[in-house]
Amino acid sequence: MRISLSLVVWTLALGIAALDTDHGAGVWRDSDAGHVAKMRIQESEHTLDIHSPTDNRQASFDKALKVLQQYQSSLKSHNMPGRYESQLKTYRDISSFFPKVAREYVQGAARVFSSVFGLTDRTAARYASHRRNSQPKGVKQAIQTVRKLAERGHEESLFALAEIEMYGKYGSALELDLAFEHYQQLADISGNATAQYMLGLFYAVGLGSTEQQNGMSLLYTTLSAIQGYIPAEATLAFKYLSGIGVPVSCNKALSYYQSVARKAIQYYNSGPVMGRHMPDYRARLSDDNGGAYGVRTGPYSLHKVVNRKSFDELLLYHQQNALKGDIKASMTLVDLFYHGHRFAPRNFALALKYLRQVNTHLFTQQGELRKGLVQSEVNAAAQAAGMYGIMCLRGEGQPVDTAAALKWLKIGAKMGHGISYNALGVMYQAGIEVPPNRDRAIELFKLAAERRHQGGQ
């Protein structure tokens, strides 16, 4: 019985390995949206004429880059990333159809057969070939232009080509060894900090055929960090903290972490009033299953599994209700487009559109609450007034209007809105549209903190 079961498992594994090769040959099939993207790029070849590199290297590079960016935007506009995700797999994992008890043995046997017969290498070669064949003519021509410019030592072309080979951009295949060569060439020519950091990564992990060498990794990462490259500084901080290839040194780790923190705060404060937006939503792989431990299993799990199709249906539902004057639906859309979501990028113009609809419905032209509103509508009015005031203050979706910001933030604060208190405190602290008043600012911050607003706290 054991012998027969083993024969079945190994026979099935050989079949999986064979399917691995067959599927790799046909993995890149163009969808309808892919055809549309191709047509757009091929049509653009007549207007974006890409020639062999001339003396004007920068102009040639700019033209090539424009074609590549246009191709990328065409894919995004047709939701191509989501469609291509399923095509990134070079094999069909049939082991999932087997019971869990046999699944591990089937997968292990498939790996052994792939290794013995060289099926993995052949699949990778076919995969790379079909990725190249899926590129429109204009994209191939643009990449070829970048390649020729890189051969002539053009620094921007060297960097762009290395990124294409490193990450498989624009439908190209991953070519880690070529990426290493071009990062090395760029680092030797100009001492580019990003190229030095990437070389450090290659040596640290042993990517491609690069031999893992902690000493070389430390050298290139340090050279990059000396130039102030933030990822290199963060990497060195972790190396010294954990003793990876270096003696443990809390002082050196602290020094690098402090440098990264100062630059992060400087970047945050370089934006509009009250700083730049922090990423409010980070997509996690576990979100596809409702959270790390499933639906409703913890404070960070989702209430239900949300995929793109169900999200689009829910979005359409709220948009239709907003057209009918539903305040709750409108405020949901305001929050969605203001903060952004995994399936809906931040869009201040749309957030402002729905916010104005709410304000028109709940407030008079003089900024007074309309009569006959229920408590839920009063609460929504306070939130809408505060958010509109902040968008006026920060110039989000419209030009900066500090006078309007002061008016609407006062309305929101009068209704007890915590965000309005905090924003008003910032205006009094900085003297925006009002005389600077430190005591009044502190008073407003305290009121915001009492309402559990993190800015006031």
Tab-separated table of C-alpha atoms in Angstrom:
chain	number	residue	atom	x	y	z
A	1	MET	CA	0.000	0.000	0.000
A	2	ARG	CA	2.860	2.366	0.860
A	3	ILE	CA	4.600	1.575	-2.433
A	4	SER	CA	1.490	2.198	-4.520
A	5	LEU	CA	0.769	5.453	-2.687
A	6	SER	CA	4.355	6.636	-3.303
A	7	LEU	CA	4.079	5.779	-6.996
A	8	VAL	CA	0.856	7.779	-7.257
A	9	VAL	CA	2.393	10.795	-5.532
A	10	TRP	CA	5.561	10.790	-7.658
A	11	THR	CA	3.590	10.260	-10.875
A	12	LEU	CA	1.334	13.194	-10.058
A	13	ALA	CA	4.352	15.314	-9.174
A	14	LEU	CA	5.902	14.573	-12.560
A	15	GLY	CA	2.648	15.655	-14.164
A	16	ILE	CA	2.715	18.905	-12.196
A	17	ALA	CA	6.298	19.539	-13.272
A	18	ALA	CA	5.311	18.970	-16.885
A	19	LEU	CA	2.371	21.335	-16.520
A	20	ASP	CA	4.825	23.817	-15.082
A	21	THR	CA	6.672	23.850	-18.392
A	22	ASP	CA	3.548	23.902	-20.561
A	23	HIS	CA	1.880	26.687	-18.624
A	24	GLY	CA	5.011	28.801	-18.675
A	25	ALA	CA	4.831	28.890	-22.455
A	26	GLY	CA	1.417	30.491	-22.533
A	27	VAL	CA	1.332	32.529	-19.380
A	28	TRP	CA	1.245	36.004	-20.929
A	29	ARG	CA	-2.039	36.288	-22.752
A	30	ASP	CA	-3.311	39.789	-23.446
A	31	SER	CA	-6.688	40.758	-22.021
A	32	ASP	CA	-9.013	43.211	-23.710
A	33	ALA	CA	-7.560	46.037	-21.667
A	34	GLY	CA	-4.054	44.909	-22.696
A	35	HIS	CA	-5.058	45.213	-26.364
A	36	VAL	CA	-6.358	48.725	-25.708
A	37	ALA	CA	-3.089	49.672	-24.001
A	38	LYS	CA	-1.110	48.230	-26.923
A	39	MET	CA	-3.157	50.155	-29.462
A	40	ARG	CA	-2.624	53.400	-27.571
A	41	ILE	CA	1.138	52.927	-27.422
A	42	GLN	CA	1.387	51.881	-31.063
A	43	GLU	CA	-0.646	54.921	-32.062
A	44	SER	CA	1.657	57.101	-29.973
A	45	GLU	CA	4.681	55.927	-31.978
A	46	HIS	CA	3.717	58.358	-34.707
A	47	THR	CA	3.687	61.339	-32.342
A	48	LEU	CA	6.521	60.233	-30.012
A	49	ASP	CA	9.224	59.437	-32.515
A	50	ILE	CA	11.982	57.388	-30.869
A	51	HIS	CA	15.231	57.274	-32.817
A	52	SER	CA	18.627	55.835	-32.081
A	53	PRO	CA	20.564	57.924	-29.565
A	54	THR	CA	21.984	61.109	-31.038
A	55	ASP	CA	24.263	63.744	-29.561
A	56	ASN	CA	21.280	65.061	-27.665
A	57	ARG	CA	21.157	62.162	-25.226
A	58	GLN	CA	18.839	63.797	-22.726
A	59	ALA	CA	16.194	64.547	-25.371
A	60	SER	CA	16.289	60.933	-26.569
A	61	PHE	CA	15.975	59.664	-23.018
A	62	ASP	CA	13.062	61.980	-22.268
A	63	LYS	CA	11.183	60.742	-25.340
A	64	ALA	CA	11.764	57.104	-24.429
A	65	LEU	CA	10.726	57.687	-20.831
A	66	LYS	CA	7.545	59.411	-21.979
A	67	VAL	CA	6.540	56.333	-23.981
A	68	LEU	CA	7.206	54.030	-21.012
A	69	GLN	CA	5.251	56.240	-18.626
A	70	GLN	CA	2.361	56.438	-21.086
A	71	TYR	CA	2.315	52.645	-21.310
A	72	GLN	CA	2.320	52.313	-17.540
A	73	SER	CA	-0.510	54.819	-17.122
A	74	SER	CA	-2.518	52.981	-19.811
A	75	LEU	CA	-2.229	49.755	-17.843
A	76	LYS	CA	-3.269	51.469	-14.620
A	77	SER	CA	-6.269	53.152	-16.240
A	78	HIS	CA	-7.538	49.741	-17.323
A	79	ASN	CA	-6.846	48.058	-13.972
A	80	MET	CA	-4.118	46.011	-15.588
A	81	PRO	CA	-2.049	45.440	-12.417
A	82	GLY	CA	-4.859	43.377	-10.958
A	83	ARG	CA	-5.231	41.365	-14.155
A	84	TYR	CA	-1.519	40.774	-14.505
A	85	GLU	CA	-1.186	39.547	-10.916
A	86	SER	CA	-2.788	36.257	-11.860
A	87	GLN	CA	-0.426	35.959	-14.833
A	88	LEU	CA	2.733	36.430	-12.792
A	89	LYS	CA	2.579	32.797	-11.737
A	90	THR	CA	4.652	30.645	-14.076
A	91	TYR	CA	3.043	27.392	-13.025
A	92	ARG	CA	-0.345	26.038	-12.125
A	93	ASP	CA	-0.210	24.722	-8.556
A	94	ILE	CA	-2.561	21.760	-8.770
A	95	SER	CA	-1.432	20.462	-5.391
A	96	SER	CA	-4.148	22.619	-3.836
A	97	PHE	CA	-6.684	20.117	-5.195
A	98	PHE	CA	-5.183	17.343	-3.074
A	99	PRO	CA	-5.944	16.663	0.600
A	100	LYS	CA	-3.721	18.532	3.028
A	101	VAL	CA	-2.089	15.278	4.108
A	102	ALA	CA	-0.713	14.595	0.612
A	103	ARG	CA	-0.206	18.205	-0.502
A	104	GLU	CA	3.226	18.650	1.069
A	105	TYR	CA	4.559	15.430	-0.502
A	106	VAL	CA	3.234	16.370	-3.938
A	107	GLN	CA	4.837	19.816	-3.816
A	108	GLY	CA	8.153	18.380	-2.631
A	109	ALA	CA	8.170	15.781	-5.371
A	110	ALA	CA	7.418	18.430	-7.991
A	111	ARG	CA	10.365	20.515	-6.797
A	112	VAL	CA	12.693	17.517	-7.021
A	113	PHE	CA	11.602	16.670	-10.575
A	114	SER	CA	11.899	20.313	-11.640
A	115	SER	CA	15.419	20.453	-10.250
A	116	VAL	CA	16.552	17.117	-11.764
A	117	PHE	CA	15.189	17.734	-15.252
A	118	GLY	CA	15.893	21.474	-15.374
A	119	LEU	CA	12.238	22.349	-15.897
A	120	THR	CA	12.458	25.463	-13.702
A	121	ASP	CA	15.163	27.041	-15.865
A	122	ARG	CA	13.269	26.267	-19.054
A	123	THR	CA	10.072	27.688	-17.612
A	124	ALA	CA	11.867	30.863	-16.564
A	125	ALA	CA	13.329	31.257	-20.043
A	126	ARG	CA	9.922	30.828	-21.677
A	127	TYR	CA	8.379	33.183	-19.152
A	128	ALA	CA	10.956	35.878	-19.969
A	129	SER	CA	10.430	35.366	-23.673
A	130	HIS	CA	6.661	35.710	-23.435
A	131	ARG	CA	6.941	38.815	-21.252
A	132	ARG	CA	9.070	40.451	-23.950
A	133	ASN	CA	6.657	39.367	-26.668
A	134	SER	CA	3.746	40.926	-24.785
A	135	GLN	CA	5.290	44.395	-25.016
A	136	PRO	CA	3.967	46.790	-27.663
A	137	LYS	CA	6.396	47.788	-30.389
A	138	GLY	CA	6.753	51.325	-29.058
A	139	VAL	CA	7.690	50.073	-25.583
A	140	LYS	CA	10.329	47.710	-26.985
A	141	GLN	CA	11.752	50.553	-29.035
A	142	ALA	CA	11.825	52.877	-26.017
A	143	ILE	CA	13.635	50.300	-23.863
A	144	GLN	CA	16.114	49.721	-26.667
A	145	THR	CA	16.782	53.468	-26.802
A	146	VAL	CA	17.397	53.516	-23.043
A	147	ARG	CA	19.730	50.548	-23.418
A	148	LYS	CA	21.774	52.243	-26.157
A	149	LEU	CA	22.022	55.428	-24.127
A	150	ALA	CA	23.179	53.401	-21.118
A	151	GLU	CA	25.907	51.828	-23.224
A	152	ARG	CA	27.156	55.346	-23.949
A	153	GLY	CA	27.350	56.127	-20.242
A	154	HIS	CA	24.217	58.260	-19.853
A	155	GLU	CA	23.570	58.184	-16.089
A	156	GLU	CA	19.782	58.519	-16.097
A	157	SER	CA	19.519	55.771	-18.705
A	158	LEU	CA	21.769	53.508	-16.651
A	159	PHE	CA	19.561	53.976	-13.617
A	160	ALA	CA	16.315	53.508	-15.580
A	161	LEU	CA	17.652	50.354	-17.251
A	162	ALA	CA	18.813	48.901	-13.929
A	163	GLU	CA	15.354	49.536	-12.424
A	164	ILE	CA	13.662	47.867	-15.409
A	165	GLU	CA	15.874	44.799	-15.039
A	166	MET	CA	15.607	44.734	-11.252
A	167	TYR	CA	11.818	44.967	-10.974
A	168	GLY	CA	10.647	43.751	-14.388
A	169	LYS	CA	9.021	47.062	-15.273
A	170	TYR	CA	6.935	47.700	-18.402
A	171	GLY	CA	6.441	43.989	-19.075
A	172	SER	CA	10.166	43.196	-19.106
A	173	ALA	CA	11.602	40.069	-17.537
A	174	LEU	CA	13.610	40.118	-14.316
A	175	GLU	CA	17.334	40.126	-15.114
A	176	LEU	CA	19.073	40.481	-11.774
A	177	ASP	CA	22.616	39.948	-13.027
A	178	LEU	CA	22.247	42.681	-15.654
A	179	ALA	CA	20.689	44.967	-13.041
A	180	PHE	CA	23.722	44.399	-10.811
A	181	GLU	CA	26.103	45.261	-13.660
A	182	HIS	CA	24.287	48.498	-14.437
A	183	TYR	CA	24.032	49.539	-10.774
A	184	GLN	CA	27.766	48.826	-10.491
A	185	GLN	CA	28.526	50.886	-13.593
A	186	LEU	CA	26.420	53.810	-12.351
A	187	ALA	CA	28.032	53.700	-8.904
A	188	ASP	CA	31.515	53.712	-10.463
A	189	ILE	CA	30.705	56.613	-12.798
A	190	SER	CA	28.926	58.994	-10.438
A	191	GLY	CA	28.784	57.460	-6.964
A	192	ASN	CA	24.981	57.403	-7.177
A	193	ALA	CA	23.660	56.775	-3.644
A	194	THR	CA	20.711	54.648	-4.778
A	195	ALA	CA	22.956	52.472	-6.943
A	196	GLN	CA	25.348	51.999	-4.025
A	197	TYR	CA	22.470	51.010	-1.757
A	198	MET	CA	21.198	48.472	-4.300
A	199	LEU	CA	24.687	46.973	-4.598
A	200	GLY	CA	24.705	46.642	-0.822
A	201	LEU	CA	21.383	44.810	-1.071
A	202	PHE	CA	22.721	42.437	-3.736
A	203	TYR	CA	25.737	41.543	-1.596
A	204	ALA	CA	23.693	41.266	1.600
A	205	VAL	CA	21.147	38.820	0.193
A	206	GLY	CA	23.133	37.217	-2.613
A	207	LEU	CA	20.644	38.134	-5.316
A	208	GLY	CA	21.017	36.477	-8.697
A	209	SER	CA	24.474	34.985	-9.151
A	210	THR	CA	26.046	37.568	-6.805
A	211	GLU	CA	27.921	35.925	-3.966
A	212	GLN	CA	26.767	36.952	-0.511
A	213	GLN	CA	29.437	39.124	1.118
A	214	ASN	CA	28.600	41.040	4.284
A	215	GLY	CA	31.764	43.101	3.992
A	216	MET	CA	30.929	44.408	0.512
A	217	SER	CA	27.334	44.979	1.596
A	218	LEU	CA	28.504	47.065	4.541
A	219	LEU	CA	30.905	49.035	2.325
A	220	TYR	CA	28.344	50.057	-0.286
A	221	THR	CA	25.573	50.674	2.250
A	222	THR	CA	27.905	52.919	4.251
A	223	LEU	CA	28.948	54.870	1.133
A	224	SER	CA	25.264	55.434	0.365
A	225	ALA	CA	24.457	56.451	3.942
A	226	ILE	CA	27.315	58.972	3.957
A	227	GLN	CA	25.458	60.772	1.157
A	228	GLY	CA	22.348	60.900	3.338
A	229	TYR	CA	20.305	58.231	1.525
A	230	ILE	CA	17.557	57.397	4.016
A	231	PRO	CA	17.049	53.653	3.227
A	232	ALA	CA	20.806	53.125	3.611
A	233	GLU	CA	20.832	54.902	6.964
A	234	ALA	CA	17.884	52.828	8.189
A	235	THR	CA	19.600	49.640	6.994
A	236	LEU	CA	22.824	50.491	8.807
A	237	ALA	CA	20.882	51.326	11.956
A	238	PHE	CA	19.318	47.869	11.918
A	239	LYS	CA	22.669	46.200	11.145
A	240	TYR	CA	24.346	47.838	14.144
A	241	LEU	CA	21.358	47.185	16.376
A	242	SER	CA	21.216	43.490	15.484
A	243	GLY	CA	24.914	42.859	14.848
A	244	ILE	CA	24.487	41.780	11.211
A	245	GLY	CA	27.976	41.746	9.716
A	246	VAL	CA	29.143	44.306	12.300
A	247	PRO	CA	29.676	44.380	16.064
A	248	VAL	CA	26.572	45.377	18.002
A	249	SER	CA	26.664	49.130	18.667
A	250	CYS	CA	23.625	50.811	20.171
A	251	ASN	CA	25.281	54.230	19.843
A	252	LYS	CA	25.819	53.892	16.085
A	253	ALA	CA	22.329	52.458	15.624
A	254	LEU	CA	20.861	55.359	17.597
A	255	SER	CA	22.835	57.883	15.524
A	256	TYR	CA	21.507	56.508	12.243
A	257	TYR	CA	17.930	56.187	13.553
A	258	GLN	CA	18.060	59.804	14.757
A	259	SER	CA	19.178	60.944	11.315
A	260	VAL	CA	16.307	59.044	9.658
A	261	ALA	CA	13.798	60.414	12.182
A	262	ARG	CA	14.950	64.023	11.684
A	263	LYS	CA	14.584	63.727	7.918
A	264	ALA	CA	11.173	62.101	8.253
A	265	ILE	CA	9.925	64.915	10.504
A	266	GLN	CA	11.430	67.504	8.182
A	267	TYR	CA	9.617	65.948	5.242
A	268	TYR	CA	6.348	65.776	7.199
A	269	ASN	CA	6.553	69.459	8.145
A	270	SER	CA	7.508	70.529	4.618
A	271	GLY	CA	3.918	70.053	3.456
A	272	PRO	CA	0.866	72.239	4.026
A	273	VAL	CA	-0.325	73.550	7.397
A	274	MET	CA	-0.528	70.721	9.980
A	275	GLY	CA	1.909	68.579	7.985
A	276	ARG	CA	1.648	66.019	5.228
A	277	HIS	CA	-0.833	63.167	5.264
A	278	MET	CA	0.318	59.985	6.894
A	279	PRO	CA	-0.596	56.713	5.146
A	280	ASP	CA	-3.924	55.912	6.802
A	281	TYR	CA	-4.496	52.618	5.039
A	282	ARG	CA	-1.821	50.015	4.385
A	283	ALA	CA	-2.870	47.105	2.232
A	284	ARG	CA	-1.967	43.744	3.744
A	285	LEU	CA	-2.121	40.345	2.107
A	286	SER	CA	-4.199	39.150	5.038
A	287	ASP	CA	-6.902	41.694	4.112
A	288	ASP	CA	-7.964	39.379	1.293
A	289	ASN	CA	-9.165	36.944	3.968
A	290	GLY	CA	-10.631	39.471	6.373
A	291	GLY	CA	-7.518	39.942	8.515
A	292	ALA	CA	-4.481	38.089	9.822
A	293	TYR	CA	-6.639	35.670	11.803
A	294	GLY	CA	-9.823	35.847	9.766
A	295	VAL	CA	-12.988	37.929	9.819
A	296	ARG	CA	-13.809	39.614	13.150
A	297	THR	CA	-11.064	37.829	15.064
A	298	GLY	CA	-9.192	40.876	16.348
A	299	PRO	CA	-9.139	44.678	16.579
A	300	TYR	CA	-7.457	45.017	13.179
A	301	SER	CA	-9.451	42.411	11.275
A	302	LEU	CA	-12.125	43.433	8.799
A	303	HIS	CA	-15.852	42.907	9.298
A	304	LYS	CA	-15.990	40.904	6.104
A	305	VAL	CA	-13.805	39.884	3.194
A	306	VAL	CA	-13.648	42.743	0.684
A	307	ASN	CA	-12.496	42.195	-2.881
A	308	ARG	CA	-12.431	44.613	-5.797
A	309	LYS	CA	-15.788	43.541	-7.199
A	310	SER	CA	-17.670	43.898	-3.904
A	311	PHE	CA	-15.922	47.219	-3.233
A	312	ASP	CA	-17.002	48.621	-6.608
A	313	GLU	CA	-20.576	47.514	-5.987
A	314	LEU	CA	-20.576	49.135	-2.549
A	315	LEU	CA	-19.062	52.333	-3.957
A	316	LEU	CA	-21.746	52.531	-6.638
A	317	TYR	CA	-24.424	51.986	-3.988
A	318	HIS	CA	-23.152	54.915	-1.884
A	319	GLN	CA	-22.780	57.147	-4.938
A	320	GLN	CA	-26.384	56.523	-5.970
A	321	ASN	CA	-27.611	57.246	-2.432
A	322	ALA	CA	-25.528	60.429	-2.317
A	323	LEU	CA	-27.236	61.619	-5.511
A	324	LYS	CA	-30.565	61.169	-3.696
A	325	GLY	CA	-29.379	63.425	-0.850
A	326	ASP	CA	-28.397	60.723	1.662
A	327	ILE	CA	-26.098	62.554	4.132
A	328	LYS	CA	-24.597	59.382	5.595
A	329	ALA	CA	-23.655	58.070	2.147
A	330	SER	CA	-22.151	61.431	1.177
A	331	MET	CA	-20.019	61.606	4.333
A	332	THR	CA	-18.888	58.027	3.751
A	333	LEU	CA	-17.674	59.050	0.290
A	334	VAL	CA	-16.017	62.173	1.721
A	335	ASP	CA	-14.073	60.057	4.198
A	336	LEU	CA	-13.216	57.463	1.551
A	337	PHE	CA	-11.795	59.885	-1.014
A	338	TYR	CA	-10.136	62.161	1.552
A	339	HIS	CA	-8.158	59.377	3.235
A	340	GLY	CA	-7.931	56.934	0.344
A	341	HIS	CA	-8.386	53.184	0.308
A	342	ARG	CA	-6.752	50.119	-1.142
A	343	PHE	CA	-9.138	50.207	-4.102
A	344	ALA	CA	-9.719	53.990	-4.205
A	345	PRO	CA	-6.711	56.353	-4.250
A	346	ARG	CA	-6.950	59.628	-2.333
A	347	ASN	CA	-8.870	62.193	-4.403
A	348	PHE	CA	-9.358	65.624	-2.826
A	349	ALA	CA	-11.456	66.924	-5.712
A	350	LEU	CA	-14.080	64.200	-5.261
A	351	ALA	CA	-14.011	64.558	-1.465
A	352	LEU	CA	-14.596	68.280	-1.845
A	353	LYS	CA	-17.453	67.707	-4.279
A	354	TYR	CA	-19.407	65.518	-1.843
A	355	LEU	CA	-18.491	67.773	1.086
A	356	ARG	CA	-19.998	70.811	-0.628
A	357	GLN	CA	-23.163	68.827	-1.304
A	358	VAL	CA	-23.449	68.061	2.412
A	359	ASN	CA	-22.795	71.675	3.428
A	360	THR	CA	-25.401	72.938	0.958
A	361	HIS	CA	-27.950	70.503	2.366
A	362	LEU	CA	-27.247	71.198	6.064
A	363	PHE	CA	-26.207	74.890	6.174
A	364	THR	CA	-27.689	78.138	4.941
A	365	GLN	CA	-25.597	80.551	2.853
A	366	GLN	CA	-24.810	82.450	6.071
A	367	GLY	CA	-23.330	79.309	7.639
A	368	GLU	CA	-26.236	78.655	10.000
A	369	LEU	CA	-27.679	75.201	10.578
A	370	ARG	CA	-30.936	74.591	8.800
A	371	LYS	CA	-33.948	73.996	10.993
A	372	GLY	CA	-35.546	70.620	11.564
A	373	LEU	CA	-32.358	68.542	11.460
A	374	VAL	CA	-32.159	65.308	13.447
A	375	GLN	CA	-29.204	64.607	15.752
A	376	SER	CA	-27.373	62.420	13.217
A	377	GLU	CA	-27.534	65.264	10.702
A	378	VAL	CA	-26.253	67.749	13.290
A	379	ASN	CA	-23.294	65.462	13.987
A	380	ALA	CA	-22.618	65.171	10.264
A	381	ALA	CA	-22.822	68.966	9.940
A	382	ALA	CA	-20.137	69.422	12.603
A	383	GLN	CA	-17.866	66.953	10.853
A	384	ALA	CA	-18.502	68.493	7.431
A	385	ALA	CA	-17.790	72.024	8.659
A	386	GLY	CA	-14.524	70.965	10.253
A	387	MET	CA	-13.338	68.992	7.254
A	388	TYR	CA	-14.224	71.778	4.830
A	389	GLY	CA	-12.339	74.274	7.001
A	390	ILE	CA	-9.256	72.049	7.030
A	391	MET	CA	-9.364	71.569	3.249
A	392	CYS	CA	-9.554	75.353	2.824
A	393	LEU	CA	-6.648	75.816	5.236
A	394	ARG	CA	-4.446	73.206	3.548
A	395	GLY	CA	-5.461	73.955	-0.040
A	396	GLU	CA	-6.737	70.438	-0.733
A	397	GLY	CA	-8.833	70.211	-3.878
A	398	GLN	CA	-8.884	74.016	-4.115
A	399	PRO	CA	-6.583	77.019	-3.558
A	400	VAL	CA	-5.710	77.933	0.027
A	401	ASP	CA	-8.431	80.161	1.556
A	402	THR	CA	-7.546	81.028	5.169
A	403	ALA	CA	-10.581	83.311	5.608
A	404	ALA	CA	-13.003	80.524	4.656
A	405	ALA	CA	-10.986	78.104	6.812
A	406	LEU	CA	-11.391	80.358	9.862
A	407	LYS	CA	-15.138	80.729	9.241
A	408	TRP	CA	-15.872	77.005	8.890
A	409	LEU	CA	-13.531	75.894	11.664
A	410	LYS	CA	-15.275	78.273	14.058
A	411	ILE	CA	-18.616	76.752	13.016
A	412	GLY	CA	-17.263	73.261	13.661
A	413	ALA	CA	-15.727	74.272	17.001
A	414	LYS	CA	-18.984	75.871	18.081
A	415	MET	CA	-20.614	72.481	17.571
A	416	GLY	CA	-17.930	70.712	19.629
A	417	HIS	CA	-15.943	69.139	16.785
A	418	GLY	CA	-12.506	67.999	18.030
A	419	ILE	CA	-10.694	68.348	14.694
A	420	SER	CA	-11.981	71.913	14.385
A	421	TYR	CA	-10.635	72.775	17.844
A	422	ASN	CA	-7.204	71.436	16.921
A	423	ALA	CA	-7.041	73.234	13.550
A	424	LEU	CA	-8.168	76.499	15.134
A	425	GLY	CA	-5.442	76.058	17.743
A	426	VAL	CA	-2.876	75.744	14.964
A	427	MET	CA	-4.163	78.954	13.355
A	428	TYR	CA	-3.885	80.869	16.655
A	429	GLN	CA	-0.482	79.368	17.351
A	430	ALA	CA	0.928	80.361	13.934
A	431	GLY	CA	-1.042	83.607	13.571
A	432	ILE	CA	-2.884	82.537	10.434
A	433	GLU	CA	-5.749	84.957	9.671
A	434	VAL	CA	-5.769	85.896	13.399
A	435	PRO	CA	-3.232	87.579	15.703
A	436	PRO	CA	-0.894	85.016	17.328
A	437	ASN	CA	-2.307	84.000	20.695
A	438	ARG	CA	-0.473	81.229	22.543
A	439	ASP	CA	-2.915	81.042	25.443
A	440	ARG	CA	-5.921	80.736	23.135
A	441	ALA	CA	-4.100	78.054	21.115
A	442	ILE	CA	-3.400	76.005	24.252
A	443	GLU	CA	-7.026	76.344	25.304
A	444	LEU	CA	-8.197	75.023	21.944
A	445	PHE	CA	-5.692	72.159	22.010
A	446	LYS	CA	-7.003	71.133	25.429
A	447	LEU	CA	-10.570	71.122	24.132
A	448	ALA	CA	-9.452	68.932	21.215
A	449	ALA	CA	-7.618	66.581	23.584
A	450	GLU	CA	-10.728	66.233	25.750
A	451	ARG	CA	-12.480	64.913	22.656
A	452	ARG	CA	-9.656	62.382	22.145
A	453	HIS	CA	-8.184	64.102	19.127
A	454	GLN	CA	-4.578	62.999	18.747
A	455	GLY	CA	-3.425	66.372	17.424
A	456	GLY	CA	-4.668	68.150	20.529
A	457	GLN	CA	-3.160	65.493	22.752
